[in-house]
mmCIF file of C-alpha atoms in Angstrom:
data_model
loop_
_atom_site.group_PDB
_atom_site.id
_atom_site.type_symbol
_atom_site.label_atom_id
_atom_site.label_comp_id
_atom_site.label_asym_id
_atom_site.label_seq_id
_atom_site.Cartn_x
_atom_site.Cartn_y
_atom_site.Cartn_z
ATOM 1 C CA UNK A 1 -5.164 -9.108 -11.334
ATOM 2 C CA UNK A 2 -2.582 -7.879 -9.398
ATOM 3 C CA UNK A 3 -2.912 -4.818 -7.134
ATOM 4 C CA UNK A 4 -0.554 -2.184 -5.584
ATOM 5 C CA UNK A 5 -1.497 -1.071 -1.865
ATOM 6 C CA UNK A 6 -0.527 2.294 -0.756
ATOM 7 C CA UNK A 7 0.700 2.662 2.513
ATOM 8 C CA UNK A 8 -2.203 4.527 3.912
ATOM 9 C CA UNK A 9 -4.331 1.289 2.532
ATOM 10 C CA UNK A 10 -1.900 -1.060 4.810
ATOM 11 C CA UNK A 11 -2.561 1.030 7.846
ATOM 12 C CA UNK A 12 -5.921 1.347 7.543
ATOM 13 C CA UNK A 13 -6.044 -3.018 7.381
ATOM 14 C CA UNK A 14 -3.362 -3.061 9.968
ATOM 15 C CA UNK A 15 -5.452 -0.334 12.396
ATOM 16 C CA UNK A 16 -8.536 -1.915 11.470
ATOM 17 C CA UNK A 17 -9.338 1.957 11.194
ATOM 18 C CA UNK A 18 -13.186 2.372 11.436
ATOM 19 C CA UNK A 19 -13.675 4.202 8.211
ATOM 20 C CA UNK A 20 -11.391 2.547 6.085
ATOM 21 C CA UNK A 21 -11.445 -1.225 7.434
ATOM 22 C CA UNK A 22 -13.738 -2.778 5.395
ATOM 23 C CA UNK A 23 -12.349 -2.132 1.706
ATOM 24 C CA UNK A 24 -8.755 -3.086 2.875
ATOM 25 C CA UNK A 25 -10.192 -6.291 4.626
ATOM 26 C CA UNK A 26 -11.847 -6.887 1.326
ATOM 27 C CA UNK A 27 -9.177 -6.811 -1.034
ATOM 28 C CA UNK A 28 -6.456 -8.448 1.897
ATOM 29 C CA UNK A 29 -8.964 -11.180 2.152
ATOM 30 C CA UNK A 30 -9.515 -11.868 -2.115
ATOM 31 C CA UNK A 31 -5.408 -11.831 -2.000
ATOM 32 C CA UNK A 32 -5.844 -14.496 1.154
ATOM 33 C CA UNK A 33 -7.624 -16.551 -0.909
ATOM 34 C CA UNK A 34 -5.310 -16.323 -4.040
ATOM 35 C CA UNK A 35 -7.877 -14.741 -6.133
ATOM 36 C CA UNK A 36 -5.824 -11.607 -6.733
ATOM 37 C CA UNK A 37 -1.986 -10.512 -5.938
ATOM 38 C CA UNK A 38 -1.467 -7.871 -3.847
ATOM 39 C CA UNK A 39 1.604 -6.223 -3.072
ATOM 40 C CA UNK A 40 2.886 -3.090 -1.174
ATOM 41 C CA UNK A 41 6.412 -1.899 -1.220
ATOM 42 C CA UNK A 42 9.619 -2.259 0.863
ATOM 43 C CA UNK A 43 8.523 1.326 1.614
ATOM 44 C CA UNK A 44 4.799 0.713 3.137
ATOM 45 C CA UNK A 45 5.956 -1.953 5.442
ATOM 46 C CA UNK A 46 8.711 0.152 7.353
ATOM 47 C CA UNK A 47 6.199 3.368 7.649
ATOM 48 C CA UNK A 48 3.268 1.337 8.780
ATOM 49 C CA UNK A 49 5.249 -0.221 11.852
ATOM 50 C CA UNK A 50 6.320 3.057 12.789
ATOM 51 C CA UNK A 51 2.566 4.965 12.296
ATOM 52 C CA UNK A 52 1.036 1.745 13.921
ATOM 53 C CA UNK A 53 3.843 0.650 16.666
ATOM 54 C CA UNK A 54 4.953 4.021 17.450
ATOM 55 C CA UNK A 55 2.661 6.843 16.779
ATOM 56 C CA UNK A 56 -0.501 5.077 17.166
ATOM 57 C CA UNK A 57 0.913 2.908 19.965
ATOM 58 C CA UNK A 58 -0.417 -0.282 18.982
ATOM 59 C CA UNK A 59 1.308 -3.560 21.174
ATOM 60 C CA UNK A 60 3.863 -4.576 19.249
ATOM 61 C CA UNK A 61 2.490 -8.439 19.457
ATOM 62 C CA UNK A 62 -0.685 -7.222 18.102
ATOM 63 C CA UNK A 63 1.300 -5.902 14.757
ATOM 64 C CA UNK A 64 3.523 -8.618 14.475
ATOM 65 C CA UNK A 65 0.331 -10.824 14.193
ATOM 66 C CA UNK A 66 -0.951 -8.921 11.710
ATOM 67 C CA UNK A 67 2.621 -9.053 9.730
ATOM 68 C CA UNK A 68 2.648 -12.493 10.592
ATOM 69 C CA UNK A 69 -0.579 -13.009 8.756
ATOM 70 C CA UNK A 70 -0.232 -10.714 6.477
ATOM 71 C CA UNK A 71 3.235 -11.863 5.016
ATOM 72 C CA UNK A 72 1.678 -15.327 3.775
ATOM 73 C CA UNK A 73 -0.710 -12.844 1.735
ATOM 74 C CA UNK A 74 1.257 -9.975 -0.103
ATOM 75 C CA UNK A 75 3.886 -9.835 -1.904
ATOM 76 C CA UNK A 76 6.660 -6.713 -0.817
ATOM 77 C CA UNK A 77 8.089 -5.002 -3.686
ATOM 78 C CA UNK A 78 11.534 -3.490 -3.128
ATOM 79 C CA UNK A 79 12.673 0.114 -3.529
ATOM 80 C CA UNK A 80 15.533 0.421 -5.069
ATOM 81 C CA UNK A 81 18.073 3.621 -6.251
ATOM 82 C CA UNK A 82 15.840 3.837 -9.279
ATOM 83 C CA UNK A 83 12.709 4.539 -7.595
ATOM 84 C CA UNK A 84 14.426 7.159 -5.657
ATOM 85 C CA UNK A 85 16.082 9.186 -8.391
ATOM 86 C CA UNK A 86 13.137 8.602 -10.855
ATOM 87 C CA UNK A 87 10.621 10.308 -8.052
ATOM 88 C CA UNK A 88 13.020 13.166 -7.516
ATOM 89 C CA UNK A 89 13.659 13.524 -11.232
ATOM 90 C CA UNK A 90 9.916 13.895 -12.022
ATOM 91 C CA UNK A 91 9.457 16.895 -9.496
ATOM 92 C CA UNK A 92 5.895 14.503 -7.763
ATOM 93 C CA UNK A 93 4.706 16.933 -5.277
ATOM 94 C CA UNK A 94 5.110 14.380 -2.832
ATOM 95 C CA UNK A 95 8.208 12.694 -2.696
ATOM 96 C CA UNK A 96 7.102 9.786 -1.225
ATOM 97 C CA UNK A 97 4.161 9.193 -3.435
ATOM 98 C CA UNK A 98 6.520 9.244 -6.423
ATOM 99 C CA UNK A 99 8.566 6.491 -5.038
ATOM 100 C CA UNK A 100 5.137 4.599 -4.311
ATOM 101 C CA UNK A 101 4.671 5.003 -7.771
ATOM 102 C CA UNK A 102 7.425 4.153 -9.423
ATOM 103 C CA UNK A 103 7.984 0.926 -7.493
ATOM 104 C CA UNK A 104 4.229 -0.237 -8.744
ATOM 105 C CA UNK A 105 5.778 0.361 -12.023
ATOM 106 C CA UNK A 106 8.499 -1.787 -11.316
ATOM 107 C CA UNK A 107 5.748 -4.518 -10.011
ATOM 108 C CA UNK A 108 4.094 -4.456 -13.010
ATOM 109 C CA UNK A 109 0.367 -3.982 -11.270
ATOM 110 C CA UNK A 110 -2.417 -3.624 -12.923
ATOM 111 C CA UNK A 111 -3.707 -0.523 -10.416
ATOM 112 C CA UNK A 112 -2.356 1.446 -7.903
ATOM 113 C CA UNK A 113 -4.881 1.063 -5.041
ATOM 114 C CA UNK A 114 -4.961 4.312 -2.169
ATOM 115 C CA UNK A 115 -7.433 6.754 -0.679
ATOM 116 C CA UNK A 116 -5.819 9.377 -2.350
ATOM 117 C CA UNK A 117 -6.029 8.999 -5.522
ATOM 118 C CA UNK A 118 -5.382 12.897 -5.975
ATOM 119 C CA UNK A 119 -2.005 12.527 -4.974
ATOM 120 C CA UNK A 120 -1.148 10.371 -7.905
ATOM 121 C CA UNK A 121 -2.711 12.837 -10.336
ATOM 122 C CA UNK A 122 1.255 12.558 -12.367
ATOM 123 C CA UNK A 123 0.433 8.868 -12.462
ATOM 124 C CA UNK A 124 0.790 7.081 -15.912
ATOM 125 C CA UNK A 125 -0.448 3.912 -14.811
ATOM 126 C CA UNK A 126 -4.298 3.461 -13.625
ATOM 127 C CA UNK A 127 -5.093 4.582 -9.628
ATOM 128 C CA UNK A 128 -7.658 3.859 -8.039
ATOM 129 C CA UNK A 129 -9.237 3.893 -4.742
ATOM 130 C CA UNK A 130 -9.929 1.522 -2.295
ATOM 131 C CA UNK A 131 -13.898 1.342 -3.180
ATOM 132 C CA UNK A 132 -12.951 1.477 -6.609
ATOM 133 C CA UNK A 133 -10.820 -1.792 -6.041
ATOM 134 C CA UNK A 134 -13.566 -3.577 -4.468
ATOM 135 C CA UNK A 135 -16.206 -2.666 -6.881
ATOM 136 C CA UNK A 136 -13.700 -4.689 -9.479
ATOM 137 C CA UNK A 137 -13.597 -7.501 -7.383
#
């Protein structure tokens, strides 16, 4: 099985954010042991370090750790022209979920794995949330 992380699932592992932790430890660890794929996109990685470095002002040793770690584990999809135009093209009512999107698509994932699996209501493929992900596992 291969799974998709949104970005807001990255953080939430990265943050170790009380609420959220858990499930994203869950499936990060499964992927750790090489009992699933995981991936996340080009995207994710750039927008975590600035939400977790930057807004959130974690010490920058402390993420690089965690990337550290956490690049042995997941696989980073790339975002690429196509993801751009087809996201703008198909009018998403986020912009940046739509690229999400279409780069799982280019993955070829079995789900799309987020909290908000509302804002992938235009989604095609299957979405599901974090608790969902870990009830499969």
């Amino acid at each position: 099985m291969k799974l998709f992380l949104d970005t807001n699932v990255l953080i939430d592992f990265i943050l170790e954010r009380p609420l959220f932790y858990q499930p994203a430890a869950m499936i990060v660890s499964y992927a750790a042991e090489r009992k699933i794929e995981v991936c996340v996109s080009a995207l994710s990685v750039v927008t975590a370090n600035f939400i977790c470095v930057e807004r959130c002002k974690m010490p920058l040793d402390v993420y690089r750790r965690k990337m550290d770690f956490l690049r042995n584990v997941i696989e980073i999809s790339s975002i690429d022209s196509s993801d751009i135009y087809n996201s703008y093209d198909s009018n998403w009512k986020d912009f940046e979920d739509g690229v999400q999107y279409f780069s799982a698509i280019r993955a070829e994932v079995d789900y799309l794995v987020t909290r908000n699996v509302k804002d992938f209501e235009e989604s095609d493929t299957k979405v599901i949330s974090t608790d969902q992900a870990c009830e499969l596992l």
